mmCIF file of C-alpha atoms in Angstrom:
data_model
loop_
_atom_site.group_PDB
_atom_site.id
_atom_site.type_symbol
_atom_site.label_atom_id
_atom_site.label_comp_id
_atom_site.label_asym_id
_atom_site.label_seq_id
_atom_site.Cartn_x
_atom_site.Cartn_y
_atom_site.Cartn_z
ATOM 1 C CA UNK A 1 -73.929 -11.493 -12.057
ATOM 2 C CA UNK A 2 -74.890 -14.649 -10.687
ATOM 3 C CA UNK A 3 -74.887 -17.602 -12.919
ATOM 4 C CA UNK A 4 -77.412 -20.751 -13.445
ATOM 5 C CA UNK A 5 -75.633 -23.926 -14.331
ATOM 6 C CA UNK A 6 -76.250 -23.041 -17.914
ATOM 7 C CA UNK A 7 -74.252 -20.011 -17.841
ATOM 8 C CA UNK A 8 -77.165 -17.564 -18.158
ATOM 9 C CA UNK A 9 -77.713 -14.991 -15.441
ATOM 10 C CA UNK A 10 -80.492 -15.398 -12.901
ATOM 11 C CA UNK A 11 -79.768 -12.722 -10.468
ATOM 12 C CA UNK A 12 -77.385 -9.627 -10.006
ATOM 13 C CA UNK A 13 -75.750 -8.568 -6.685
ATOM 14 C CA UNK A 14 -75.688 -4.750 -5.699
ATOM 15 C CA UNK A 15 -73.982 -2.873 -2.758
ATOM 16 C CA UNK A 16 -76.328 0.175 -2.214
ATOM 17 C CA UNK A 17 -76.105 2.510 1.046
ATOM 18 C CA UNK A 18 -79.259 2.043 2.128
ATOM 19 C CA UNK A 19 -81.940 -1.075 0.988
ATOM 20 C CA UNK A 20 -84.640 -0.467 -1.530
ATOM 21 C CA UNK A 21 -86.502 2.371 0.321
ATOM 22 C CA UNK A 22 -84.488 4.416 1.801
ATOM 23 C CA UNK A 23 -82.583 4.054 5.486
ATOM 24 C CA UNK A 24 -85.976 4.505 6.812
ATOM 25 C CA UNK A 25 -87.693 1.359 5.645
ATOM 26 C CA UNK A 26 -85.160 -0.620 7.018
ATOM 27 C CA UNK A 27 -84.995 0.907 10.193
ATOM 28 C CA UNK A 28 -87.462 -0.958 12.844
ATOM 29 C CA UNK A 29 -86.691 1.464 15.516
ATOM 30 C CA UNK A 30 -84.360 -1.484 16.719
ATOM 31 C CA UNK A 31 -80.766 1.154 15.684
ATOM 32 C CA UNK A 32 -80.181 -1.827 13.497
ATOM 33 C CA UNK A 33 -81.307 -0.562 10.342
ATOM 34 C CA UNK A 34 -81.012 1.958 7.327
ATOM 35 C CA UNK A 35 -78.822 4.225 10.173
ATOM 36 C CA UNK A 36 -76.274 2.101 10.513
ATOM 37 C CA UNK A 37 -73.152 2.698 9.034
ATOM 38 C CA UNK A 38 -72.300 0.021 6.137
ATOM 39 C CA UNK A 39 -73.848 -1.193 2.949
ATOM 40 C CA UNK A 40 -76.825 -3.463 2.118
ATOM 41 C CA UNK A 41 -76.219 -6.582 -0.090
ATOM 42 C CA UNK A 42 -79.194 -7.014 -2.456
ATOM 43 C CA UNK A 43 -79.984 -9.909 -4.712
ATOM 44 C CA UNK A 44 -82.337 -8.727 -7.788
ATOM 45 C CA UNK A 45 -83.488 -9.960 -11.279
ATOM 46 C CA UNK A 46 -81.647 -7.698 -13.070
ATOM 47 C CA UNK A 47 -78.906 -4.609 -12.641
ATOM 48 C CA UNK A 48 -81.266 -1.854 -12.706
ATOM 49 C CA UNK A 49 -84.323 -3.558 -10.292
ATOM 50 C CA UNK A 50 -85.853 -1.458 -7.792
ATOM 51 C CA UNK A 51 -86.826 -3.892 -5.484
ATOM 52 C CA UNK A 52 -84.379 -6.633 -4.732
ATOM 53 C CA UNK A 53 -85.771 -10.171 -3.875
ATOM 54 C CA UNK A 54 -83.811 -10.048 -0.460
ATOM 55 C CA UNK A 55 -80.753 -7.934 1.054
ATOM 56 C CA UNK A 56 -78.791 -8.478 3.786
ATOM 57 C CA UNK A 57 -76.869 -5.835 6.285
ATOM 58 C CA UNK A 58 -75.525 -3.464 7.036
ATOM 59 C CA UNK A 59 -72.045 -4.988 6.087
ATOM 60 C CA UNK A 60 -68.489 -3.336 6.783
ATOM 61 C CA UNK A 61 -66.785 -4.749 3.713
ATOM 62 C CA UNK A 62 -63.476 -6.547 5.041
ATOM 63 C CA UNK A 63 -64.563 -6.591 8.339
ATOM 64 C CA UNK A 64 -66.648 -9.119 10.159
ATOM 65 C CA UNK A 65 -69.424 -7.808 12.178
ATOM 66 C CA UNK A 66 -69.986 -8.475 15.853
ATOM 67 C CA UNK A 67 -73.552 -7.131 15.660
ATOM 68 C CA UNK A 68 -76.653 -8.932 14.175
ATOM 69 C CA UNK A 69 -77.002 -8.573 9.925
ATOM 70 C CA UNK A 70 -80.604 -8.099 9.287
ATOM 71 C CA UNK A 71 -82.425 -10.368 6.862
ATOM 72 C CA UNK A 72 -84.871 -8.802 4.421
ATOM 73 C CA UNK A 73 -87.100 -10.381 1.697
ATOM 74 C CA UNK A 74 -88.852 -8.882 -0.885
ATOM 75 C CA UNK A 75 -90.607 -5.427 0.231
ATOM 76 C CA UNK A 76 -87.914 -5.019 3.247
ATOM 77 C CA UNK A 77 -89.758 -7.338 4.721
ATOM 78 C CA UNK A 78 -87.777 -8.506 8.045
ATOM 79 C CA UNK A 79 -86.913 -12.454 7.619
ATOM 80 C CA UNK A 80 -84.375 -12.885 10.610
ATOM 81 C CA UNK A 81 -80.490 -12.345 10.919
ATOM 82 C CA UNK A 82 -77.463 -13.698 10.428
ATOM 83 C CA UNK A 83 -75.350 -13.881 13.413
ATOM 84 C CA UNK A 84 -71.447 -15.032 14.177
ATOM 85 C CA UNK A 85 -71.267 -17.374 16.729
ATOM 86 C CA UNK A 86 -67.909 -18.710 16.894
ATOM 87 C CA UNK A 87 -65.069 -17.888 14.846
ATOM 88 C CA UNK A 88 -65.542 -19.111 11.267
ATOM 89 C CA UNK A 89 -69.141 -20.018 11.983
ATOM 90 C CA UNK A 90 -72.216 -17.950 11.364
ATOM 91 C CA UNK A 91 -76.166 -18.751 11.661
ATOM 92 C CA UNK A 92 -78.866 -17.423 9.691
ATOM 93 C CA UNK A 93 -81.571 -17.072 12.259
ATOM 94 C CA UNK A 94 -85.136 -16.707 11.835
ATOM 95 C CA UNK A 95 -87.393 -16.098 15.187
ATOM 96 C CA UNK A 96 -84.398 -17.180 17.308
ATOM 97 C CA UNK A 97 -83.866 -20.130 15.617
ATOM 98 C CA UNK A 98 -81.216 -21.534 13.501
ATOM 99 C CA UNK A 99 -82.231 -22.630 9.904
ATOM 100 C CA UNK A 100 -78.506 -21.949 7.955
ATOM 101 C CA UNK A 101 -75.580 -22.420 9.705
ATOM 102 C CA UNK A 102 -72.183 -21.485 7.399
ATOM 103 C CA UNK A 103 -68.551 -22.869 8.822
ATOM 104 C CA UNK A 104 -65.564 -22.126 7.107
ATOM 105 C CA UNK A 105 -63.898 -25.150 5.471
ATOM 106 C CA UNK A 106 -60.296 -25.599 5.978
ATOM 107 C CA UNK A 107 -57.587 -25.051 3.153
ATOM 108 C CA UNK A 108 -56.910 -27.417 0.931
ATOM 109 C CA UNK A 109 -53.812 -29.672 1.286
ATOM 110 C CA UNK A 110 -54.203 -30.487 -2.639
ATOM 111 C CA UNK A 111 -54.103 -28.332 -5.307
ATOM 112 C CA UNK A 112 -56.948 -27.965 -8.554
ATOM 113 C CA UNK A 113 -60.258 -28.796 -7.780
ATOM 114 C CA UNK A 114 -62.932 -31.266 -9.798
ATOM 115 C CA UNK A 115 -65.192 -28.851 -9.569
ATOM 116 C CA UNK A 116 -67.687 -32.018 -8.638
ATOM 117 C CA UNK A 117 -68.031 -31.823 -5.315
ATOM 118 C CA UNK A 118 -71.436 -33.130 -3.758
ATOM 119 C CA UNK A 119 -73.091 -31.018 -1.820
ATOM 120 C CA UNK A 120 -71.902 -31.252 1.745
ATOM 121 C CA UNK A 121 -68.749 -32.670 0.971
ATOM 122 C CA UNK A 122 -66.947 -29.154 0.454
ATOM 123 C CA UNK A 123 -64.452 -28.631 -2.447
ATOM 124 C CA UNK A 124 -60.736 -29.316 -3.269
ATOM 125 C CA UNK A 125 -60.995 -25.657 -2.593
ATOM 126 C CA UNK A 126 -61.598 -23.677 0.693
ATOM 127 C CA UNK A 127 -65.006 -22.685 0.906
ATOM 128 C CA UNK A 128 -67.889 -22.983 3.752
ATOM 129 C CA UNK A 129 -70.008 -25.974 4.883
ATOM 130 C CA UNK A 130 -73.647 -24.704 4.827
ATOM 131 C CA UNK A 131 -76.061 -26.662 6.845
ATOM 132 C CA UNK A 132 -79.155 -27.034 8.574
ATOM 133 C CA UNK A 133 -80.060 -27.564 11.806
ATOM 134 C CA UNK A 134 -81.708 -30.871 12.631
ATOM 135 C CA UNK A 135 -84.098 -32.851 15.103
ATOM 136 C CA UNK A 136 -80.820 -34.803 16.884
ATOM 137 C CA UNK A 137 -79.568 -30.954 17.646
ATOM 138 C CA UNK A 138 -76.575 -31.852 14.828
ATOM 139 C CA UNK A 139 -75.675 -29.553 12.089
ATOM 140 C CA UNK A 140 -76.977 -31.384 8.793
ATOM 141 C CA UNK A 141 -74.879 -31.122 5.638
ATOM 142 C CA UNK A 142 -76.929 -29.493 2.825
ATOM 143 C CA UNK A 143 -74.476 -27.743 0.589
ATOM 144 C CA UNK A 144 -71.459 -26.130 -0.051
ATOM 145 C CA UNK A 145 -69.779 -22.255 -1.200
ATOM 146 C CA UNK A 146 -66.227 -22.708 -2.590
ATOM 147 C CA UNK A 147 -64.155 -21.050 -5.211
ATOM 148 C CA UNK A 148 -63.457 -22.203 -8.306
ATOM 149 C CA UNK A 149 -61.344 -21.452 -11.353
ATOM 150 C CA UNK A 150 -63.010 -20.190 -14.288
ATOM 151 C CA UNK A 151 -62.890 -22.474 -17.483
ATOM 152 C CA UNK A 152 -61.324 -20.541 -20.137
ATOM 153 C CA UNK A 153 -61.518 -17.053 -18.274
ATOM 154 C CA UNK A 154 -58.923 -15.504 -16.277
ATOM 155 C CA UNK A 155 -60.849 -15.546 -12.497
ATOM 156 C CA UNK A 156 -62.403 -17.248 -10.548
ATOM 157 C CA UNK A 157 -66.316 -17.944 -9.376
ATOM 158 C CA UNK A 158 -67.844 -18.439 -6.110
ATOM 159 C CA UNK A 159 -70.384 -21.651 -6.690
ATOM 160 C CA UNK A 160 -73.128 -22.599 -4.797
ATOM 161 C CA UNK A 161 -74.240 -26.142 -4.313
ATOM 162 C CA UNK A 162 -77.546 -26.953 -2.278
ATOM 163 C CA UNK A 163 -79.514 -30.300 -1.334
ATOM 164 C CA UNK A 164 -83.264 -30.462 -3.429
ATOM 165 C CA UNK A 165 -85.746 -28.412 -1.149
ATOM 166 C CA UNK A 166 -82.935 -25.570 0.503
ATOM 167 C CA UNK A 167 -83.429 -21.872 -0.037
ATOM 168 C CA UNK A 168 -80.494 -21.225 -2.409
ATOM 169 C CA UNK A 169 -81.601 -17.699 -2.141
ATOM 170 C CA UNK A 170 -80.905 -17.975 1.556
ATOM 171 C CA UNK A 171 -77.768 -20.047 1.231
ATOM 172 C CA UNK A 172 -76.334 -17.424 -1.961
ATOM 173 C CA UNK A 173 -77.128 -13.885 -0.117
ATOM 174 C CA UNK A 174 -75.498 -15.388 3.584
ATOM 175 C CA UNK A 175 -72.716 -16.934 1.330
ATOM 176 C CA UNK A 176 -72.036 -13.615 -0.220
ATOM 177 C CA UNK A 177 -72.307 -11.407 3.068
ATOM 178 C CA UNK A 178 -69.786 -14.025 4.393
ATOM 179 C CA UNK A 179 -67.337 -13.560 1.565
ATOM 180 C CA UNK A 180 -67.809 -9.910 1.258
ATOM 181 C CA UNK A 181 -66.941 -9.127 5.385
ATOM 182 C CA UNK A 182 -64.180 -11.848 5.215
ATOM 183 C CA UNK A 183 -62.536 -12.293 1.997
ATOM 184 C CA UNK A 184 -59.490 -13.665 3.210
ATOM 185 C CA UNK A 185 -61.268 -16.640 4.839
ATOM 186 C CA UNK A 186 -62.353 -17.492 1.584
ATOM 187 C CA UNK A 187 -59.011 -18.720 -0.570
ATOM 188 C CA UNK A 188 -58.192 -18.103 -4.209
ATOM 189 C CA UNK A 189 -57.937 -14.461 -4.551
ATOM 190 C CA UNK A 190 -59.759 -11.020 -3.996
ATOM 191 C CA UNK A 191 -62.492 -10.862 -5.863
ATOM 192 C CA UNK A 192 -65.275 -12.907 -7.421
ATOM 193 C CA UNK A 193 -67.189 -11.268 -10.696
ATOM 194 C CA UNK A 194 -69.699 -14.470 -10.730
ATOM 195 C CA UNK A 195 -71.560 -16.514 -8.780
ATOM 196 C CA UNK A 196 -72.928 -19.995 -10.333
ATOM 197 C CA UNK A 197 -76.646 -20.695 -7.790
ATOM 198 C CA UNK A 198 -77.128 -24.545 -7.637
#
């Protein structure tokens, strides 16, 4: 389930084979697509959807890909990809540009977190740095994807903090593919049931 900040779920997160469609739909001819071994992320309204608002893949769970992830919005429609470029650092691209960059954040050298971070500024917790590409050619802060502890609940969430105006859509299914091919980059344990969007 993902969260909104009132606790009530917007969105659930799925892990099918192949996207909505089949392996065909997402193929493209490009070897990139439904054929490749892994598993599609998909974001949709509820559990039981049949078409997901967007998807990402084909992920190796635990295990950071060295390929292209394709990009798909709603009807498998190709957006762009999301590419490593460095070590800790990946891009979602669209037409061979950058418009989401993700960098790991280093580990804490505290302990709890306020769970108040502004966006940009990261969390007492490890997380990523998600920003934007800008006119000066600098990466431009516009949110953050940490872990947090769970009020009350034994666990932990993953939340998601954008700037007014950034696809949180964008920023939560990259986030997730992130987390789910490196898990131990991400600190604070191995799994995450929830995931609070902006």
């Amino acid at each position: 389930e993902i969260l909104g900040p009132s606790s009530r779920a917007l969105l659930h997160a799925r892990l099918p084979s192949f996207p909505a469609g089949g392996p065909n739909e997402a193929g493209g001819g490009d070897g990139a697509g439904g054929g490749a071994l892994g598993r599609w992320l998909e974001l949709t309204t509820t559990p039981k959807s049949r078409y997901p608002h967007a998807c990402i893949g084909p992920l190796v769970l635990g295990s950071v890909s060295r390929e292209p992830l394709q990009i798909r919005g709603p009807r498998s429609e190709y957006y762009g990809t999301l590419v490593l470029v460095r070590p800790g650092c990946w891009q979602a691209q669209r037409n061979k540009r950058a418009v989401l960059t993700l960098s790991l954040l280093p580990p804490p050298s505290g302990a709890a977190s306020s769970g108040g971070a502004a966006p940009g500024q990261g969390s007492a917790l490890s997380g990523l740095r998600v920003g934007a590409a800008s006119a000066a050619g600098s990466g431009l802060a516009i949110g953050a994807v940490a872990t947090v502890a769970l009020g009350g609940v034994d666990g932990q969430a993953l939340e998601v903090k954008v700037a007014p105006g950034i696809d949180a859509l964008l920023t939560l299914l990259c986030a997730l593919a992130v987390l789910l091919m490196a898990p131990e980059q991400i600190r604070r344990g191995p799994s995450v049931e929830h995931a609070v969007c902006c």
